[in-house]
Amino acid sequence: MAAFLPRLVFPTLDSLPRSYFLGHHRAGLNKMKTMLSTIDLIIECRDYRVPLSSRNPLFEDNLAGRQRLIVYTKQDLGSEGREADKLREATIRRFHRPTPILFSSHKTPRSIRAILSFARSHALSANTLTGSRMMIVGMPNVGKSSLLNALRQLGVHKGKAAQTGDQPGVTRKIGTTVKIIDSTDSKEGVYLVDTPGVFVPYVPNAEAMLKLALCGSVKDTIISPTTMVDYLLYQLNLQSPGLYGEWSPPTNDVMVLLAGVAQKTGRLQKGGIPDFDASALWLIQRWRTGHLGRFVLDRVTDESLERDHLEIENLSGSLSQARRLGKEDRRQRSKARHVEAG
């Protein structure tokens, strides 16, 4: 029997949506801009599993003029502490200098303490009588609210202040100011403002959109779950086909994998027919929670970081540009559907 050969390239899917910039994203960003004069630190969250794809240039364009801390969240879902993970983190830190970078998981107290320590040091240097006010921003479902809750719990020993969920859009408006560090005799406390996730104006390529969808930055109804699992299968095969070995032998055929999952987990319709959508959504959730390998979807090198930076800069700009690109994307996909139907 021939040795299994994984796909080295995922096929381009031009029919995928390339924009998810919604009305409440625009409204939230506009509100953030009006609050900027009261904020002395922006904490920008990016997903550790997609460190390039989860960057949103709108934050840099519209929230400029304030010191920024970049926090790569969900580290526990993309790293196993291997040498390759440490080298990747060093590459990211080096690229972003002098902007400070932290890697975090809201489940790991040590990483939360590191963010609190940074916030405390920043507040001490801010020289304000009313306390330091910080704003947490990021793409949808990147873990902002979970991070805020973790900072509050460890910082002032209080319960959850922000709602969280598996799908994007749980936070749709600017939240109330939440204390994360108590006052002292000489200093007021440190406060943090939760904000709604804001999607990138236009995703530069279809594969980046698949990565963001797989990480949960867009609702699971936007892209077919079978398509998402096909991309997940491509990534799993590059890591190790053994990651899905309990359901299927090594394969490049997503339907073979989904049929195996359906049979072995009981996700069957009448007559024993596999429920492919239910099986796909189950597999996606397994990966999102770290039960199907912990790895990064973006390829991170000095060259890829620079290339991504230039690509995003070319797409960066105003909200009117975001609307124009999104409208053109919808027009092209509608045209393609009509051609196929004809």
PDB file of C-alpha atoms in Angstrom, residues 46-56 72-73 77-79 82 84-85 87-89 91-92 96 103 139 142 200 203-215 217 231-232 234-236 238-239 287 294-309 311-312:
ATOM      1  CA  ARG A  46      -5.270  38.670  18.768  1.00  0.00           C
ATOM      2  CA  ASP A  47      -5.873  34.923  18.560  1.00  0.00           C
ATOM      3  CA  TYR A  48      -2.680  32.929  19.200  1.00  0.00           C
ATOM      4  CA  ARG A  49      -3.799  30.306  16.651  1.00  0.00           C
ATOM      5  CA  VAL A  50      -4.032  32.910  13.869  1.00  0.00           C
ATOM      6  CA  PRO A  51      -1.516  35.595  14.856  1.00  0.00           C
ATOM      7  CA  LEU A  52      -1.428  37.096  11.359  1.00  0.00           C
ATOM      8  CA  SER A  53      -5.049  36.631  10.287  1.00  0.00           C
ATOM      9  CA  SER A  54      -6.528  38.082  13.515  1.00  0.00           C
ATOM     10  CA  ARG A  55      -4.801  41.439  13.143  1.00  0.00           C
ATOM     11  CA  ASN A  56      -7.242  44.265  12.380  1.00  0.00           C
ATOM     12  CA  TYR A  72      -2.097  36.947  21.918  1.00  0.00           C
ATOM     13  CA  THR A  73      -4.956  35.111  23.614  1.00  0.00           C
ATOM     14  CA  LEU A  77      -5.084  26.154  22.352  1.00  0.00           C
ATOM     15  CA  GLY A  78      -2.164  26.748  19.991  1.00  0.00           C
ATOM     16  CA  SER A  79       0.959  25.874  21.951  1.00  0.00           C
ATOM     17  CA  ARG A  82       7.568  23.010  22.142  1.00  0.00           C
ATOM     18  CA  ALA A  84       8.904  25.535  17.630  1.00  0.00           C
ATOM     19  CA  ASP A  85       6.286  27.373  19.746  1.00  0.00           C
ATOM     20  CA  LEU A  87      10.739  30.246  18.356  1.00  0.00           C
ATOM     21  CA  ARG A  88       7.455  31.444  16.853  1.00  0.00           C
ATOM     22  CA  GLU A  89       6.767  33.644  19.875  1.00  0.00           C
ATOM     23  CA  THR A  91       9.727  35.899  16.000  1.00  0.00           C
ATOM     24  CA  ILE A  92       6.456  37.703  16.789  1.00  0.00           C
ATOM     25  CA  HIS A  96       6.559  44.048  16.810  1.00  0.00           C
ATOM     26  CA  PHE A 103       1.024  35.640  25.243  1.00  0.00           C
ATOM     27  CA  MET A 139     -11.628  40.778  16.428  1.00  0.00           C
ATOM     28  CA  VAL A 142     -10.913  36.516  20.161  1.00  0.00           C
ATOM     29  CA  VAL A 200     -11.308  43.251   9.628  1.00  0.00           C
ATOM     30  CA  VAL A 203     -10.080  39.601   4.329  1.00  0.00           C
ATOM     31  CA  PRO A 204      -7.191  39.571   1.828  1.00  0.00           C
ATOM     32  CA  ASN A 205      -7.565  35.919   0.812  1.00  0.00           C
ATOM     33  CA  ALA A 206     -10.030  33.054   1.108  1.00  0.00           C
ATOM     34  CA  GLU A 207      -7.724  30.885   3.226  1.00  0.00           C
ATOM     35  CA  ALA A 208      -7.462  33.623   5.874  1.00  0.00           C
ATOM     36  CA  MET A 209     -11.271  33.723   5.977  1.00  0.00           C
ATOM     37  CA  LEU A 210     -11.351  29.944   6.556  1.00  0.00           C
ATOM     38  CA  LYS A 211      -8.853  30.286   9.400  1.00  0.00           C
ATOM     39  CA  LEU A 212     -10.917  33.002  11.092  1.00  0.00           C
ATOM     40  CA  ALA A 213     -14.111  30.975  10.642  1.00  0.00           C
ATOM     41  CA  LEU A 214     -12.472  27.878  12.103  1.00  0.00           C
ATOM     42  CA  CYS A 215     -11.385  29.904  15.144  1.00  0.00           C
ATOM     43  CA  SER A 217     -14.536  34.854  14.490  1.00  0.00           C
ATOM     44  CA  TYR A 231      -9.766  22.947   5.773  1.00  0.00           C
ATOM     45  CA  LEU A 232      -9.289  21.559   9.284  1.00  0.00           C
ATOM     46  CA  TYR A 234      -5.894  19.772   5.527  1.00  0.00           C
ATOM     47  CA  GLN A 235      -4.267  21.321   8.603  1.00  0.00           C
ATOM     48  CA  LEU A 236      -4.539  18.122  10.683  1.00  0.00           C
ATOM     49  CA  LEU A 238       0.087  18.621   7.960  1.00  0.00           C
ATOM     50  CA  GLN A 239       0.418  18.059  11.733  1.00  0.00           C
ATOM     51  CA  TRP A 287     -10.597  21.491  17.683  1.00  0.00           C
ATOM     52  CA  ARG A 294      -3.041  22.342  19.667  1.00  0.00           C
ATOM     53  CA  PHE A 295      -1.370  24.134  16.791  1.00  0.00           C
ATOM     54  CA  VAL A 296      -1.209  27.413  14.899  1.00  0.00           C
ATOM     55  CA  LEU A 297      -2.955  27.816  11.523  1.00  0.00           C
ATOM     56  CA  ASP A 298      -0.840  30.742  10.267  1.00  0.00           C
ATOM     57  CA  ARG A 299       2.707  30.150   9.092  1.00  0.00           C
ATOM     58  CA  VAL A 300       4.823  32.579  11.124  1.00  0.00           C
ATOM     59  CA  THR A 301       8.240  33.652   9.826  1.00  0.00           C
ATOM     60  CA  ASP A 302       9.945  37.036   9.514  1.00  0.00           C
ATOM     61  CA  GLU A 303       9.037  36.986   5.816  1.00  0.00           C
ATOM     62  CA  SER A 304       5.373  36.040   6.327  1.00  0.00           C
ATOM     63  CA  LEU A 305       4.936  38.707   9.010  1.00  0.00           C
ATOM     64  CA  GLU A 306       6.364  41.375   6.710  1.00  0.00           C
ATOM     65  CA  ARG A 307       4.290  40.148   3.748  1.00  0.00           C
ATOM     66  CA  ASP A 308       1.119  40.146   5.840  1.00  0.00           C
ATOM     67  CA  HIS A 309       1.904  43.635   7.149  1.00  0.00           C
ATOM     68  CA  GLU A 311      -0.892  43.184   2.406  1.00  0.00           C
ATOM     69  CA  ILE A 312      -2.979  44.528   5.284  1.00  0.00           C
TER      70      ILE A 312
END
